[in-house]
XYZ file of C-alpha atoms in Angstrom:
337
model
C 83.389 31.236 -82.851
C 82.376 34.488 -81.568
C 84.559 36.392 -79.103
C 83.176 36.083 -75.889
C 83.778 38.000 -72.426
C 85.593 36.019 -69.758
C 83.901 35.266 -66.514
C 85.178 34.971 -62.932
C 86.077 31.562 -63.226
C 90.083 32.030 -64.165
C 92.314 35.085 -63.930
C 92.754 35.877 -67.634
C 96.932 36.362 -68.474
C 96.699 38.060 -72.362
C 99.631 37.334 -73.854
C 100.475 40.067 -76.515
C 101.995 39.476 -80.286
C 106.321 40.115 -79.960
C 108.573 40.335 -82.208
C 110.862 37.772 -80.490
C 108.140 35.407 -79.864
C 107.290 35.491 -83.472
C 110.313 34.583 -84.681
C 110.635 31.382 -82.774
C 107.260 30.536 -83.757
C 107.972 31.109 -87.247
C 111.456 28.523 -86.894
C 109.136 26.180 -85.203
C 106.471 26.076 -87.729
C 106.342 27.405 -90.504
C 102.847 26.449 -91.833
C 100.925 27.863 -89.120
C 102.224 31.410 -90.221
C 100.159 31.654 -92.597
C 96.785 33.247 -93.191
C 94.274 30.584 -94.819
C 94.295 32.198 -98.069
C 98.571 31.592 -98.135
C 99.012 35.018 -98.042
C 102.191 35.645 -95.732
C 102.991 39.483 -96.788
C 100.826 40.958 -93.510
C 102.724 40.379 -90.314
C 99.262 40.023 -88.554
C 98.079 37.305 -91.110
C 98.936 34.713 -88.445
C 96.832 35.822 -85.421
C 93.772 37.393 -87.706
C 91.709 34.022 -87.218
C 93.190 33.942 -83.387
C 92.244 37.463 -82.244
C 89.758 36.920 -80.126
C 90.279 33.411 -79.538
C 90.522 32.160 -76.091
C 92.569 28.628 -75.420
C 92.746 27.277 -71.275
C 95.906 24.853 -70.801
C 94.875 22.683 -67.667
C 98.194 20.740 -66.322
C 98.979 18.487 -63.404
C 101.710 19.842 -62.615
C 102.563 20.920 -58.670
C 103.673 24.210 -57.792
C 107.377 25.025 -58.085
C 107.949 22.038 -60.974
C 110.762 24.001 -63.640
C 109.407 21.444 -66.373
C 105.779 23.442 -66.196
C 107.816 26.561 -67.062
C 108.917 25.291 -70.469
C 105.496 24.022 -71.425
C 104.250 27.061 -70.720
C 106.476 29.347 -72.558
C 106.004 27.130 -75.331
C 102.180 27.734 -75.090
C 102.664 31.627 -74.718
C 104.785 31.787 -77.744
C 102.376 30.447 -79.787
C 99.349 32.203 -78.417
C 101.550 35.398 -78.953
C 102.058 34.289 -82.842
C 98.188 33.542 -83.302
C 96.644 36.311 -81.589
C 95.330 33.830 -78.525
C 94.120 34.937 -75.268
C 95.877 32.344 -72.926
C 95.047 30.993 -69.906
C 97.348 28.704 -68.175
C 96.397 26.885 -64.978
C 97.498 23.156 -62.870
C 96.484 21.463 -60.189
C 98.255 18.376 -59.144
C 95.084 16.832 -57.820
C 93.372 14.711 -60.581
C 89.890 16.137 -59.104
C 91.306 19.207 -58.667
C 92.221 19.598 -62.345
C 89.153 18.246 -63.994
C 87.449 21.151 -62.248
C 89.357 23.343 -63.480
C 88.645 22.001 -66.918
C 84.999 22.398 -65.862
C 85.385 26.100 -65.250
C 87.010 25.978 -68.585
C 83.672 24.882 -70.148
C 81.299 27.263 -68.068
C 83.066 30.255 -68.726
C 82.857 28.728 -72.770
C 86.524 28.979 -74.378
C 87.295 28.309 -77.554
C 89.776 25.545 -76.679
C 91.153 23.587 -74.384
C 94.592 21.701 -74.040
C 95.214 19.209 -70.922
C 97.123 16.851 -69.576
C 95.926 12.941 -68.989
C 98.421 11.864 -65.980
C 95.540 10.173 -64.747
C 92.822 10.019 -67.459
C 90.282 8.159 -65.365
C 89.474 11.265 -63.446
C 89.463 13.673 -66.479
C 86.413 11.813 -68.760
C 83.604 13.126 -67.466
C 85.267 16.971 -67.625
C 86.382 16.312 -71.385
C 82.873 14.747 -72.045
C 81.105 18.056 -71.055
C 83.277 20.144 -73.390
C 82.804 17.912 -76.456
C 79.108 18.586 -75.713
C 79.996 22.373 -74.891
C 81.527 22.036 -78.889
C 84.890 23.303 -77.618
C 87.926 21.239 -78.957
C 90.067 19.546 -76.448
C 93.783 18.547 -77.554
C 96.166 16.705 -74.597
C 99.720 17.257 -74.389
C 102.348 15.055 -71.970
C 100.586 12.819 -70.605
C 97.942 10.219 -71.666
C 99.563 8.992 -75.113
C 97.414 5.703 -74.129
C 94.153 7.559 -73.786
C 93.591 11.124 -75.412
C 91.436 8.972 -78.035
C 89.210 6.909 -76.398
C 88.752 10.105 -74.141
C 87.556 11.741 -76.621
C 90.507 14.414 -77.604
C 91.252 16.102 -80.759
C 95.003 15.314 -80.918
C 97.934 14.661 -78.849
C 101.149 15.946 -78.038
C 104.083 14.343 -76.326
C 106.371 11.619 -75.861
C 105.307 7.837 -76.035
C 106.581 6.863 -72.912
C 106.876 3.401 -73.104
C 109.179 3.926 -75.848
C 111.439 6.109 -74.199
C 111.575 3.981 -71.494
C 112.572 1.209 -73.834
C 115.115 3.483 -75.258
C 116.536 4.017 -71.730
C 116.685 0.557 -71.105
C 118.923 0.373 -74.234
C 121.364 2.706 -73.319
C 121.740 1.257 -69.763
C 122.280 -2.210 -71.446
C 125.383 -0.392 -73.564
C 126.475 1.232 -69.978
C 126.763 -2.618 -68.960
C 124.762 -1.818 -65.876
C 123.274 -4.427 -63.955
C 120.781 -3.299 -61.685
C 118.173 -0.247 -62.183
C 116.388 1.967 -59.144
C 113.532 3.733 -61.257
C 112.507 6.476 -58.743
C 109.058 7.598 -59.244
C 107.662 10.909 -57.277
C 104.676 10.776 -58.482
C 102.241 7.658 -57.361
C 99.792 6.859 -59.863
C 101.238 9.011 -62.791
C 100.559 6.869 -65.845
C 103.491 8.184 -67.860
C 105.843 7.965 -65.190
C 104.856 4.078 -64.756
C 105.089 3.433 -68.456
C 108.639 4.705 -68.414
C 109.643 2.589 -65.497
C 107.391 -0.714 -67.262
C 109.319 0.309 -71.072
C 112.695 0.244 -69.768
C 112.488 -3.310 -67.789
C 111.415 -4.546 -71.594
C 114.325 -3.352 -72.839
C 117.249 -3.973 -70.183
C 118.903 -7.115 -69.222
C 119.613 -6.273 -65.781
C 117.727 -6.455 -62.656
C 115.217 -3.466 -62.251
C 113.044 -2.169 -59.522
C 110.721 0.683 -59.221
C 111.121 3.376 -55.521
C 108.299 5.582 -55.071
C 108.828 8.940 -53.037
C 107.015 11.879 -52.576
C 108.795 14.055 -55.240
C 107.303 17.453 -53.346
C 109.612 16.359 -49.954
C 113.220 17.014 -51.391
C 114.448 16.160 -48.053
C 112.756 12.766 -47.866
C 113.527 11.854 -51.413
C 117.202 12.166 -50.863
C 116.763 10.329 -47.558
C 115.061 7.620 -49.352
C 117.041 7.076 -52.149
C 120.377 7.283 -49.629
C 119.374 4.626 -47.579
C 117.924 2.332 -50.620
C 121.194 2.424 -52.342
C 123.049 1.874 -48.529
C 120.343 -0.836 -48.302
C 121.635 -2.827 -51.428
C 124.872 -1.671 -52.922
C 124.422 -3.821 -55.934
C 122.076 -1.246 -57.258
C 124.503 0.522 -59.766
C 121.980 3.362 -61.832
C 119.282 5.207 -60.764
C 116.900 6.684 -63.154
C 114.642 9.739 -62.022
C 111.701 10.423 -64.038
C 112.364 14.692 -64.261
C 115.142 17.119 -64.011
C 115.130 18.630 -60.663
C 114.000 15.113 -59.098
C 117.415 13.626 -60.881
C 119.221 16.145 -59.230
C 118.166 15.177 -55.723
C 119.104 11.853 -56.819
C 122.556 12.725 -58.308
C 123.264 14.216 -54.293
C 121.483 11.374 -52.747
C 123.806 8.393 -54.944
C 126.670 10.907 -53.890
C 125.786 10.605 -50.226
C 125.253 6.834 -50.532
C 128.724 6.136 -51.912
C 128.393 3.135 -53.226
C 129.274 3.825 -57.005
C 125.691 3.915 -58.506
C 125.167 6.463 -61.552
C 122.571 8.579 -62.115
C 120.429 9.231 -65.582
C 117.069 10.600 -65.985
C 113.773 11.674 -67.757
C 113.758 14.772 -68.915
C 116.182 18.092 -68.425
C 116.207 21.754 -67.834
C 119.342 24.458 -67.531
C 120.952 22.699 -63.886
C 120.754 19.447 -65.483
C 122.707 20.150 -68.441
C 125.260 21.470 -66.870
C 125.082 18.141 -64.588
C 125.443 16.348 -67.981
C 128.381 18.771 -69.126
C 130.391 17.922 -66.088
C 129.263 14.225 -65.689
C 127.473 13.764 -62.422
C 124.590 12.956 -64.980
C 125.207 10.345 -67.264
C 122.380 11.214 -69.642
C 118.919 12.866 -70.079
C 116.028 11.807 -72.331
C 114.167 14.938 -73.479
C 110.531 15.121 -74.666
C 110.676 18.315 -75.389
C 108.350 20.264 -73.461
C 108.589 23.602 -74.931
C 107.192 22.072 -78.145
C 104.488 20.340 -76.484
C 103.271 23.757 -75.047
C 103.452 25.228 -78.732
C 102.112 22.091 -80.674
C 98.982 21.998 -78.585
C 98.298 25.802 -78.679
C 98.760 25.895 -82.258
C 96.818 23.009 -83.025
C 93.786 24.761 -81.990
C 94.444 27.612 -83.447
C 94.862 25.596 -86.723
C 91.712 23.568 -86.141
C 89.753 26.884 -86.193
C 91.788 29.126 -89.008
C 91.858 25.861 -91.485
C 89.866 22.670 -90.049
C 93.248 21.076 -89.476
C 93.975 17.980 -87.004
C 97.498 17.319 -86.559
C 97.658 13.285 -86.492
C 94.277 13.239 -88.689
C 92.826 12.358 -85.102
C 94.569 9.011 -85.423
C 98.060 9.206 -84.149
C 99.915 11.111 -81.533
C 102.316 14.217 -82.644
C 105.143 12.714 -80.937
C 107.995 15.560 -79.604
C 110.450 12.723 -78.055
C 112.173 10.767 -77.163
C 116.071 12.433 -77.742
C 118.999 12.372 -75.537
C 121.298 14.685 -74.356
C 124.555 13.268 -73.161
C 127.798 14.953 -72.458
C 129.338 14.473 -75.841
C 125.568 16.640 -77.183
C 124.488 18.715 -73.811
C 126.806 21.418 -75.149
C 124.211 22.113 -78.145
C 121.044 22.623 -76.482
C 122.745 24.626 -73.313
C 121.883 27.534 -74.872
C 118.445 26.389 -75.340
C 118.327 25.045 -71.438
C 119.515 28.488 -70.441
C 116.885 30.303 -72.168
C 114.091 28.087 -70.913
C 113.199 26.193 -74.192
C 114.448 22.891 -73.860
């Protein structure tokens, strides 16, 4: 596609070829760094078919959310190996962010990576940039719907299965009855968490919804829920600086319930380390960011579809518990994982 000049309609953020950021592209994936014609001896080989190339990542995800950080500085890194002017935006509100995919289309990018939390509200946007020609890949959320919506390929964690997975563990914890606190109303992946993991355990489970943007009111919540009924024994938040909340709020309550979550960032391994945390299912976000950048960059350098179109790229789930947190600290700390 031709390079084309950016209008009004998003503050462009160029992110610049490094060194550093190289390097972890080129541990991440090693395929993408090369040129089409396999010719790897020219350091710029990677971005040639990039340069020029402008990719919009459209998230839900509300202002001051950690997790965002690591999806994006998984995007960056990978627009910085391919030579990608990147333009990451979010807007909690589903309405909010199919516009924003709409200005995506008007001012005619090359690509396009989303998010489906609540894919109902994002088909018509995605329908205009199929027409526009641009290729749309999702990332996070939507593993149920990024192909009958129409997108290229898909990033992310099936979250049914994790939630499954969860339920697993909490049936070798022998616990007995399961608070799954979701902040966000509506969120399909959050739901299919909460729906996989009463498939899985034998105990009694019940879903709490809260405002996850009211810290105060979450821990209040959860507090009196767990004062409410004191046979409640785990609580499972669906992200990192939610479970934290939680972890102070099951503190508060006293009444012996443990605390395990969805998802992780630096604070929440070192919850895990010292055990106020039982465990942490990571999908990964970093990767997601990267995946879905580089997947459109690899769609136009080579015609490639991760997942032939088919099948999701799937970057979880994998736990992190205290006897494993110790390995990926390093990663938390740095903001990759």
């Amino acid at each position: 596609m031709n390079t084309r000049p950016p209008s009004h309609g998003f503050p462009r953020r160029p992110v610049r070829l490094a060194v550093l950021a190289a390097a972890v592209g080129l541990l991440v994936t090693g395929c993408s760094a090369f040129d089409v014609a396999g010719d790897s001896s020219d350091s710029r080989s990677a971005g040639a078919a990039g340069d020029g190339m402008s990719v919009v990542m459209v998230t839900h995800g509300a202002e001051g959310d950690t997790f965002w950080d690591r999806v994006r500085k998984g995007a960056e890194t990978a627009a910085a190996k391919d030579g990608i002017d990147l333009t990451f935006v979010s807007d909690p509100d589903p309405d909010g962010q199919a516009e924003l995919v709409r200005n995506a289309v008007r001012d005619k990018v090359d690509g396009i990576a989303l998010t489906l939390a609540k894919p109902q509200a994002m088909k018509g946007a995605v329908k205009e940039a199929r027409e526009a020609g641009i290729p749309v890949v999702g990332l996070n959320s939507g593993i149920g719907a990024w192909k009958s919506t129409g997108l290229l390929g898909y990033f992310g964690q099936d979250d049914g299965v994790a939630g499954q997975a969860v339920g697993n563990e909490l049936n070798e914890l022998k616990a007995e009855h399961a608070l799954c606190v979701i902040h966000e109303r509506g969120n399909v992946g959050l739901e299919a968490r909460c729906a996989g993991m009463r498939k899985t355990f034998d105990g009694k489970t019940e879903n709490l919804y809260v405002d996850g943007s009211d810290e105060r009111a979450v821990s209040g919540i959860v507090t009196a829920r767990l004062r409410q009924d004191p046979t409640i024994d785990e609580v499972v938040a669906n992200g990192a600086q939610q479970a934290l909340i939680v972890a102070g709020a099951a503190k508060e309550a006293d009444t012996g319930a443990r605390v395990a979550t969805f998802d992780l960032n630096k604070d929440l391994v070192d919850a895990v380390r010292r055990g106020d945390i039982q465990f942490a299912v990571d999908q990964q976000p970093y990767l997601q960011g990267y995946l879905a950048v580089d997947a459109l960059w690899l769609y136009r350098a080579n015609g490639n579809v991760s997942g032939g179109g088919v099948s999701p790229v799937l970057t979880g789930p994998a736990f992190v518990t205290k006897t494993n947190a110790a390995s990926v600290a390093e990663f938390a700390a740095n903001g990759t994982r």
